[in-house]
């Protein structure tokens, strides 16, 4: 090692989410030394806080589950959903290398294991190649005891269902605890899991935590290193290539050599107020994001100095969010599909199908945000029937809302729709008229205004006992209102990469030795969001692609 370097590795990865861990793990499995540097004191990034779903069409787990899929079907779907906003070569690389990545990690690790999530539909199943039964997978349940001392450094999801460990495939069933037999039996299963954790040393985890824990455990067993509390500062560029990075540890700058290159997997810029205000639709706030606090876009300026090209900077993985008192932002997914719940603007009028995919919901929030009828915030309106039947923001049926919700004014309550409207400053007459019109749709089972409940995606979180799983009248007092905002689970714009995950310059040439994946790279999904896990899936796939390319280049150099 040259005297100029404090440490040296074949591959240096910035960021410890699923993409970064996959990249480092692949590098190790292919014979290269690898290190992950993580800005914060916890590993896992935004992946740990997420549902951990992975959308990779036509992979071995889907085949084992009997899901009919093919490259051709998936390609038709991505073309229909994404269009020409992304090069065909990038979409093809994702569809061909994705199943390869899943198979490689399955065959070469003990811990990286998934299971199919049946019925979790593609977000646009009606499009050519779309699958109403879904292509989503989630990590199998994982015992945190396998992490040993490293468990304390795993970023936790902080889900509102305190104590309950739920799989993605279980949540929509538990939401039907008062409505269906499978809801009751699944809830019992989840409850028994909770009892086991109380009576033994068993520490199960699911969702994003499980995916990260499985990847991290595999990486450590493969000999990879992870340095926490080690923020990235700059790239080192010499001899026409990226040769390392500058980081900081305990207040001291260090230089780490990257013999075969650097992989950025550091997330987007959701927590950077200035970049949000510069690029994203307005209004926008860092408080509304669900991403981890380390996502501040640190790598953008360093890459731009080397001529890196940026794209999709005005786009984000949008989701409506709400901020209950004393808690981080919350993502209402099932709530928006709940029958007996509507969402209105400042005039008390519906303006969209409440059950649409969350990114589309945020797009429509901004599209409809007019001075005479604002949608930021919008108001989630529901009645006592909803409160008694379904989960609302993690509060189980029969549980009371926390007192602080009403005391702080976060939760508004009214004995009539008119009284509720006065409490939130909208027209009592118009809200009452909106509810009356919606109630007629609910009785008929058909949303004449916005077609709610017609898509397989809408129905996934709905109530199967009803004529239309997403429609029920709002009739029983008291009535409730909660504000929601156009938040995100991450930004999707960043460094333009090619089908080998190499960072491209404005002149169309790659920056030698620099790769990127995840939310710091312009997404292969373009301006849309084809299915659950279409964020984490590409992050892992192109992390795998980058490390595999580095190993291939290293092999060629060794032979030369």
mmCIF file of N, CA and C in Angstrom, residues 165-265:
data_model
loop_
_atom_site.group_PDB
_atom_site.id
_atom_site.type_symbol
_atom_site.label_atom_id
_atom_site.label_comp_id
_atom_site.label_asym_id
_atom_site.label_seq_id
_atom_site.Cartn_x
_atom_site.Cartn_y
_atom_site.Cartn_z
ATOM 1 N N UNK A 165 -44.401 -8.283 15.018
ATOM 2 C CA UNK A 165 -43.493 -8.503 13.900
ATOM 3 C C UNK A 165 -44.323 -9.065 12.750
ATOM 4 N N UNK A 166 -44.541 -8.236 11.750
ATOM 5 C CA UNK A 166 -45.417 -8.579 10.637
ATOM 6 C C UNK A 166 -44.641 -8.728 9.348
ATOM 7 N N UNK A 167 -44.964 -9.750 8.577
ATOM 8 C CA UNK A 167 -44.461 -9.861 7.223
ATOM 9 C C UNK A 167 -45.353 -9.024 6.306
ATOM 10 N N UNK A 168 -44.810 -8.627 5.172
ATOM 11 C CA UNK A 168 -45.601 -7.865 4.207
ATOM 12 C C UNK A 168 -46.854 -8.632 3.806
ATOM 13 N N UNK A 169 -46.712 -9.933 3.629
ATOM 14 C CA UNK A 169 -47.838 -10.763 3.206
ATOM 15 C C UNK A 169 -48.901 -10.912 4.293
ATOM 16 N N UNK A 170 -48.565 -10.524 5.524
ATOM 17 C CA UNK A 170 -49.503 -10.664 6.633
ATOM 18 C C UNK A 170 -50.280 -9.390 6.938
ATOM 19 N N UNK A 171 -49.718 -8.243 6.583
ATOM 20 C CA UNK A 171 -50.296 -6.991 7.057
ATOM 21 C C UNK A 171 -51.728 -6.802 6.581
ATOM 22 N N UNK A 172 -51.983 -7.014 5.281
ATOM 23 C CA UNK A 172 -53.336 -6.757 4.784
ATOM 24 C C UNK A 172 -54.339 -7.753 5.362
ATOM 25 N N UNK A 173 -53.842 -8.913 5.802
ATOM 26 C CA UNK A 173 -54.731 -9.893 6.443
ATOM 27 C C UNK A 173 -55.042 -9.480 7.884
ATOM 28 N N UNK A 174 -53.998 -9.038 8.604
ATOM 29 C CA UNK A 174 -54.209 -8.567 9.973
ATOM 30 C C UNK A 174 -55.166 -7.366 9.976
ATOM 31 N N UNK A 175 -55.112 -6.565 8.924
ATOM 32 C CA UNK A 175 -56.012 -5.412 8.815
ATOM 33 C C UNK A 175 -57.477 -5.845 8.752
ATOM 34 N N UNK A 176 -57.697 -7.117 8.415
ATOM 35 C CA UNK A 176 -59.060 -7.654 8.346
ATOM 36 C C UNK A 176 -59.402 -8.478 9.585
ATOM 37 N N UNK A 177 -58.752 -8.196 10.718
ATOM 38 C CA UNK A 177 -58.929 -8.995 11.932
ATOM 39 C C UNK A 177 -60.398 -9.056 12.374
ATOM 40 N N UNK A 178 -61.155 -8.007 12.166
ATOM 41 C CA UNK A 178 -62.567 -8.004 12.577
ATOM 42 C C UNK A 178 -63.506 -8.446 11.457
ATOM 43 N N UNK A 179 -62.926 -8.755 10.261
ATOM 44 C CA UNK A 179 -63.784 -8.921 9.093
ATOM 45 C C UNK A 179 -63.753 -10.317 8.476
ATOM 46 N N UNK A 180 -62.609 -11.001 8.532
ATOM 47 C CA UNK A 180 -62.486 -12.292 7.841
ATOM 48 C C UNK A 180 -61.834 -13.328 8.745
ATOM 49 N N UNK A 181 -62.084 -14.588 8.411
ATOM 50 C CA UNK A 181 -61.479 -15.683 9.166
ATOM 51 C C UNK A 181 -59.961 -15.683 9.014
ATOM 52 N N UNK A 182 -59.481 -15.432 7.784
ATOM 53 C CA UNK A 182 -58.026 -15.417 7.584
ATOM 54 C C UNK A 182 -57.398 -14.235 8.321
ATOM 55 N N UNK A 183 -58.154 -13.157 8.493
ATOM 56 C CA UNK A 183 -57.661 -12.037 9.284
ATOM 57 C C UNK A 183 -57.463 -12.421 10.731
ATOM 58 N N UNK A 184 -58.404 -13.201 11.258
ATOM 59 C CA UNK A 184 -58.312 -13.642 12.652
ATOM 60 C C UNK A 184 -57.192 -14.654 12.854
ATOM 61 N N UNK A 185 -57.066 -15.623 11.939
ATOM 62 C CA UNK A 185 -56.032 -16.650 12.096
ATOM 63 C C UNK A 185 -54.638 -16.073 11.896
ATOM 64 N N UNK A 186 -54.503 -15.142 10.952
ATOM 65 C CA UNK A 186 -53.197 -14.514 10.750
ATOM 66 C C UNK A 186 -52.820 -13.672 11.962
ATOM 67 N N UNK A 187 -53.786 -12.982 12.530
ATOM 68 C CA UNK A 187 -53.529 -12.178 13.731
ATOM 69 C C UNK A 187 -53.114 -13.062 14.890
ATOM 70 N N UNK A 188 -53.736 -14.224 14.992
ATOM 71 C CA UNK A 188 -53.361 -15.176 16.046
ATOM 72 C C UNK A 188 -51.917 -15.643 15.845
ATOM 73 N N UNK A 189 -51.559 -15.917 14.605
ATOM 74 C CA UNK A 189 -50.190 -16.341 14.287
ATOM 75 C C UNK A 189 -49.182 -15.257 14.672
ATOM 76 N N UNK A 190 -49.511 -14.012 14.339
ATOM 77 C CA UNK A 190 -48.627 -12.899 14.687
ATOM 78 C C UNK A 190 -48.549 -12.738 16.203
ATOM 79 N N UNK A 191 -49.686 -12.928 16.870
ATOM 80 C CA UNK A 191 -49.700 -12.834 18.324
ATOM 81 C C UNK A 191 -48.859 -13.908 18.988
ATOM 82 N N UNK A 192 -48.912 -15.125 18.461
ATOM 83 C CA UNK A 192 -48.098 -16.209 19.004
ATOM 84 C C UNK A 192 -46.611 -15.929 18.800
ATOM 85 N N UNK A 193 -46.297 -15.304 17.691
ATOM 86 C CA UNK A 193 -44.906 -14.909 17.437
ATOM 87 C C UNK A 193 -44.451 -13.914 18.503
ATOM 88 N N UNK A 194 -45.328 -12.983 18.841
ATOM 89 C CA UNK A 194 -45.011 -11.991 19.863
ATOM 90 C C UNK A 194 -44.815 -12.659 21.226
ATOM 91 N N UNK A 195 -45.700 -13.589 21.560
ATOM 92 C CA UNK A 195 -45.581 -14.297 22.841
ATOM 93 C C UNK A 195 -44.262 -15.055 22.915
ATOM 94 N N UNK A 196 -43.873 -15.684 21.809
ATOM 95 C CA UNK A 196 -42.601 -16.421 21.799
ATOM 96 C C UNK A 196 -41.421 -15.504 22.080
ATOM 97 N N UNK A 197 -41.472 -14.285 21.532
ATOM 98 C CA UNK A 197 -40.360 -13.357 21.776
ATOM 99 C C UNK A 197 -40.320 -12.930 23.243
ATOM 100 N N UNK A 198 -41.486 -12.881 23.883
ATOM 101 C CA UNK A 198 -41.535 -12.478 25.291
ATOM 102 C C UNK A 198 -41.040 -13.590 26.212
ATOM 103 N N UNK A 199 -41.229 -14.841 25.777
ATOM 104 C CA UNK A 199 -40.915 -15.976 26.648
ATOM 105 C C UNK A 199 -39.571 -16.634 26.336
ATOM 106 N N UNK A 200 -38.874 -16.135 25.328
ATOM 107 C CA UNK A 200 -37.595 -16.752 24.949
ATOM 108 C C UNK A 200 -36.639 -15.685 24.441
ATOM 109 N N UNK A 201 -35.491 -16.131 23.985
ATOM 110 C CA UNK A 201 -34.492 -15.204 23.448
ATOM 111 C C UNK A 201 -34.704 -14.938 21.955
ATOM 112 N N UNK A 202 -35.741 -15.506 21.400
ATOM 113 C CA UNK A 202 -36.033 -15.374 19.968
ATOM 114 C C UNK A 202 -36.246 -13.895 19.604
ATOM 115 N N UNK A 203 -35.583 -13.420 18.535
ATOM 116 C CA UNK A 203 -35.689 -12.031 18.100
ATOM 117 C C UNK A 203 -36.000 -11.982 16.603
ATOM 118 N N UNK A 204 -37.225 -12.239 16.230
ATOM 119 C CA UNK A 204 -37.552 -12.242 14.807
ATOM 120 C C UNK A 204 -37.655 -10.829 14.245
ATOM 121 N N UNK A 205 -37.310 -10.689 12.993
ATOM 122 C CA UNK A 205 -37.550 -9.426 12.298
ATOM 123 C C UNK A 205 -37.944 -9.743 10.865
ATOM 124 N N UNK A 206 -38.599 -8.778 10.248
ATOM 125 C CA UNK A 206 -39.123 -8.961 8.894
ATOM 126 C C UNK A 206 -38.857 -7.689 8.083
ATOM 127 N N UNK A 207 -39.462 -7.631 6.915
ATOM 128 C CA UNK A 207 -39.456 -6.442 6.059
ATOM 129 C C UNK A 207 -38.024 -5.977 5.753
ATOM 130 N N UNK A 208 -37.806 -4.663 5.718
ATOM 131 C CA UNK A 208 -36.487 -4.149 5.362
ATOM 132 C C UNK A 208 -35.396 -4.534 6.336
ATOM 133 N N UNK A 209 -35.745 -4.597 7.616
ATOM 134 C CA UNK A 209 -34.753 -5.018 8.620
ATOM 135 C C UNK A 209 -34.239 -6.418 8.308
ATOM 136 N N UNK A 210 -35.138 -7.321 7.941
ATOM 137 C CA UNK A 210 -34.737 -8.701 7.659
ATOM 138 C C UNK A 210 -33.846 -8.772 6.434
ATOM 139 N N UNK A 211 -34.185 -8.012 5.397
ATOM 140 C CA UNK A 211 -33.363 -8.019 4.185
ATOM 141 C C UNK A 211 -31.957 -7.511 4.487
ATOM 142 N N UNK A 212 -31.868 -6.387 5.182
ATOM 143 C CA UNK A 212 -30.556 -5.823 5.537
ATOM 144 C C UNK A 212 -29.778 -6.789 6.418
ATOM 145 N N UNK A 213 -30.434 -7.355 7.418
ATOM 146 C CA UNK A 213 -29.747 -8.274 8.342
ATOM 147 C C UNK A 213 -29.212 -9.487 7.600
ATOM 148 N N UNK A 214 -29.968 -9.994 6.646
ATOM 149 C CA UNK A 214 -29.519 -11.152 5.874
ATOM 150 C C UNK A 214 -28.316 -10.798 5.002
ATOM 151 N N UNK A 215 -28.364 -9.653 4.355
ATOM 152 C CA UNK A 215 -27.238 -9.224 3.519
ATOM 153 C C UNK A 215 -26.002 -8.918 4.366
ATOM 154 N N UNK A 216 -26.205 -8.230 5.479
ATOM 155 C CA UNK A 216 -25.086 -7.856 6.348
ATOM 156 C C UNK A 216 -24.410 -9.098 6.926
ATOM 157 N N UNK A 217 -25.206 -10.034 7.411
ATOM 158 C CA UNK A 217 -24.637 -11.266 7.976
ATOM 159 C C UNK A 217 -23.842 -12.017 6.920
ATOM 160 N N UNK A 218 -24.360 -12.073 5.718
ATOM 161 C CA UNK A 218 -23.651 -12.748 4.618
ATOM 162 C C UNK A 218 -22.352 -12.041 4.283
ATOM 163 N N UNK A 219 -22.389 -10.707 4.276
ATOM 164 C CA UNK A 219 -21.180 -9.940 3.973
ATOM 165 C C UNK A 219 -20.107 -10.165 5.027
ATOM 166 N N UNK A 220 -20.476 -10.132 6.292
ATOM 167 C CA UNK A 220 -19.503 -10.329 7.354
ATOM 168 C C UNK A 220 -18.905 -11.732 7.298
ATOM 169 N N UNK A 221 -19.746 -12.727 7.020
ATOM 170 C CA UNK A 221 -19.237 -14.096 6.924
ATOM 171 C C UNK A 221 -18.314 -14.263 5.719
ATOM 172 N N UNK A 222 -18.526 -13.428 4.685
ATOM 173 C CA UNK A 222 -17.676 -13.493 3.492
ATOM 174 C C UNK A 222 -16.382 -12.700 3.652
ATOM 175 N N UNK A 223 -16.239 -12.009 4.795
ATOM 176 C CA UNK A 223 -15.000 -11.276 5.046
ATOM 177 C C UNK A 223 -15.030 -9.814 4.660
ATOM 178 N N UNK A 224 -16.208 -9.278 4.387
ATOM 179 C CA UNK A 224 -16.313 -7.861 4.060
ATOM 180 C C UNK A 224 -16.286 -6.998 5.303
ATOM 181 N N UNK A 225 -15.900 -5.750 5.134
ATOM 182 C CA UNK A 225 -15.841 -4.821 6.259
ATOM 183 C C UNK A 225 -16.903 -3.741 6.112
ATOM 184 N N UNK A 226 -17.409 -3.281 7.255
ATOM 185 C CA UNK A 226 -18.359 -2.173 7.293
ATOM 186 C C UNK A 226 -17.884 -1.179 8.347
ATOM 187 N N UNK A 227 -17.643 0.039 7.909
ATOM 188 C CA UNK A 227 -17.219 1.103 8.817
ATOM 189 C C UNK A 227 -18.379 2.067 9.017
ATOM 190 N N UNK A 228 -18.853 2.191 10.244
ATOM 191 C CA UNK A 228 -19.928 3.115 10.561
ATOM 192 C C UNK A 228 -19.362 4.471 10.983
ATOM 193 N N UNK A 229 -20.239 5.481 11.024
ATOM 194 C CA UNK A 229 -19.839 6.840 11.410
ATOM 195 C C UNK A 229 -18.629 7.302 10.599
ATOM 196 N N UNK A 230 -18.687 7.020 9.302
ATOM 197 C CA UNK A 230 -17.574 7.336 8.401
ATOM 198 C C UNK A 230 -18.109 8.060 7.175
ATOM 199 N N UNK A 231 -18.405 9.347 7.291
ATOM 200 C CA UNK A 231 -18.983 10.084 6.164
ATOM 201 C C UNK A 231 -18.007 10.270 5.014
ATOM 202 N N UNK A 232 -18.553 10.228 3.812
ATOM 203 C CA UNK A 232 -17.810 10.482 2.579
ATOM 204 C C UNK A 232 -17.562 11.981 2.438
ATOM 205 N N UNK A 233 -16.362 12.349 1.985
ATOM 206 C CA UNK A 233 -16.051 13.756 1.755
ATOM 207 C C UNK A 233 -15.754 14.066 0.295
ATOM 208 N N UNK A 234 -14.975 13.222 -0.372
ATOM 209 C CA UNK A 234 -14.608 13.553 -1.750
ATOM 210 C C UNK A 234 -14.064 12.323 -2.461
ATOM 211 N N UNK A 235 -14.026 12.432 -3.784
ATOM 212 C CA UNK A 235 -13.392 11.412 -4.624
ATOM 213 C C UNK A 235 -11.935 11.772 -4.857
ATOM 214 N N UNK A 236 -11.126 10.761 -5.038
ATOM 215 C CA UNK A 236 -9.730 10.954 -5.438
ATOM 216 C C UNK A 236 -9.610 10.476 -6.882
ATOM 217 N N UNK A 237 -9.202 11.399 -7.746
ATOM 218 C CA UNK A 237 -9.139 11.123 -9.183
ATOM 219 C C UNK A 237 -7.705 11.331 -9.651
ATOM 220 N N UNK A 238 -7.106 10.274 -10.155
ATOM 221 C CA UNK A 238 -5.740 10.372 -10.659
ATOM 222 C C UNK A 238 -5.541 9.378 -11.794
ATOM 223 N N UNK A 239 -4.668 9.734 -12.701
ATOM 224 C CA UNK A 239 -4.401 8.889 -13.878
ATOM 225 C C UNK A 239 -5.684 8.563 -14.636
ATOM 226 N N UNK A 240 -6.549 9.577 -14.752
ATOM 227 C CA UNK A 240 -7.788 9.488 -15.536
ATOM 228 C C UNK A 240 -8.802 8.483 -14.993
ATOM 229 N N UNK A 241 -8.748 8.214 -13.697
ATOM 230 C CA UNK A 241 -9.741 7.316 -13.112
ATOM 231 C C UNK A 241 -9.913 7.615 -11.621
ATOM 232 N N UNK A 242 -11.040 7.200 -11.087
ATOM 233 C CA UNK A 242 -11.265 7.301 -9.649
ATOM 234 C C UNK A 242 -10.454 6.207 -8.967
ATOM 235 N N UNK A 243 -9.611 6.611 -8.052
ATOM 236 C CA UNK A 243 -8.720 5.643 -7.402
ATOM 237 C C UNK A 243 -9.000 5.496 -5.915
ATOM 238 N N UNK A 244 -9.906 6.318 -5.367
ATOM 239 C CA UNK A 244 -10.193 6.212 -3.945
ATOM 240 C C UNK A 244 -11.131 7.311 -3.488
ATOM 241 N N UNK A 245 -11.332 7.366 -2.173
ATOM 242 C CA UNK A 245 -12.196 8.381 -1.598
ATOM 243 C C UNK A 245 -11.573 8.949 -0.340
ATOM 244 N N UNK A 246 -12.046 10.126 0.034
ATOM 245 C CA UNK A 246 -11.677 10.740 1.300
ATOM 246 C C UNK A 246 -12.878 10.618 2.235
ATOM 247 N N UNK A 247 -12.642 10.088 3.418
ATOM 248 C CA UNK A 247 -13.702 9.955 4.417
ATOM 249 C C UNK A 247 -13.246 10.613 5.711
ATOM 250 N N UNK A 248 -14.136 10.642 6.669
ATOM 251 C CA UNK A 248 -13.781 11.182 7.978
ATOM 252 C C UNK A 248 -14.159 10.172 9.054
ATOM 253 N N UNK A 249 -13.255 9.967 9.988
ATOM 254 C CA UNK A 249 -13.519 9.106 11.142
ATOM 255 C C UNK A 249 -13.033 9.798 12.396
ATOM 256 N N UNK A 250 -13.953 9.990 13.338
ATOM 257 C CA UNK A 250 -13.621 10.613 14.617
ATOM 258 C C UNK A 250 -12.885 11.940 14.429
ATOM 259 N N UNK A 251 -13.376 12.724 13.459
ATOM 260 C CA UNK A 251 -12.816 14.041 13.210
ATOM 261 C C UNK A 251 -11.553 14.068 12.382
ATOM 262 N N UNK A 252 -11.086 12.913 11.934
ATOM 263 C CA UNK A 252 -9.847 12.833 11.163
ATOM 264 C C UNK A 252 -10.122 12.400 9.726
ATOM 265 N N UNK A 253 -9.556 13.123 8.767
ATOM 266 C CA UNK A 253 -9.695 12.768 7.353
ATOM 267 C C UNK A 253 -8.806 11.562 7.042
ATOM 268 N N UNK A 254 -9.343 10.648 6.226
ATOM 269 C CA UNK A 254 -8.614 9.450 5.820
ATOM 270 C C UNK A 254 -8.789 9.244 4.319
ATOM 271 N N UNK A 255 -7.781 8.663 3.700
ATOM 272 C CA UNK A 255 -7.848 8.309 2.287
ATOM 273 C C UNK A 255 -7.909 6.789 2.145
ATOM 274 N N UNK A 256 -8.937 6.323 1.447
ATOM 275 C CA UNK A 256 -9.097 4.879 1.225
ATOM 276 C C UNK A 256 -8.905 4.592 -0.260
ATOM 277 N N UNK A 257 -7.941 3.743 -0.550
ATOM 278 C CA UNK A 257 -7.702 3.369 -1.939
ATOM 279 C C UNK A 257 -8.773 2.385 -2.404
ATOM 280 N N UNK A 258 -9.246 2.600 -3.643
ATOM 281 C CA UNK A 258 -10.191 1.685 -4.287
ATOM 282 C C UNK A 258 -9.507 1.175 -5.561
ATOM 283 N N UNK A 259 -8.833 0.036 -5.457
ATOM 284 C CA UNK A 259 -8.007 -0.444 -6.569
ATOM 285 C C UNK A 259 -8.800 -0.670 -7.844
ATOM 286 N N UNK A 260 -10.027 -1.150 -7.690
ATOM 287 C CA UNK A 260 -10.838 -1.415 -8.878
ATOM 288 C C UNK A 260 -12.058 -0.511 -8.985
ATOM 289 N N UNK A 261 -12.187 0.417 -8.054
ATOM 290 C CA UNK A 261 -13.245 1.401 -8.212
ATOM 291 C C UNK A 261 -14.086 1.639 -6.976
ATOM 292 N N UNK A 262 -14.938 2.657 -7.097
ATOM 293 C CA UNK A 262 -15.847 3.093 -6.035
ATOM 294 C C UNK A 262 -17.281 2.886 -6.514
ATOM 295 N N UNK A 263 -18.119 2.386 -5.619
ATOM 296 C CA UNK A 263 -19.538 2.236 -5.928
ATOM 297 C C UNK A 263 -20.325 3.137 -4.985
ATOM 298 N N UNK A 264 -21.009 4.118 -5.545
ATOM 299 C CA UNK A 264 -21.889 4.956 -4.749
ATOM 300 C C UNK A 264 -23.237 4.243 -4.577
ATOM 301 N N UNK A 265 -23.641 4.046 -3.339
ATOM 302 C CA UNK A 265 -24.956 3.485 -3.018
ATOM 303 C C UNK A 265 -25.503 4.235 -1.810
#
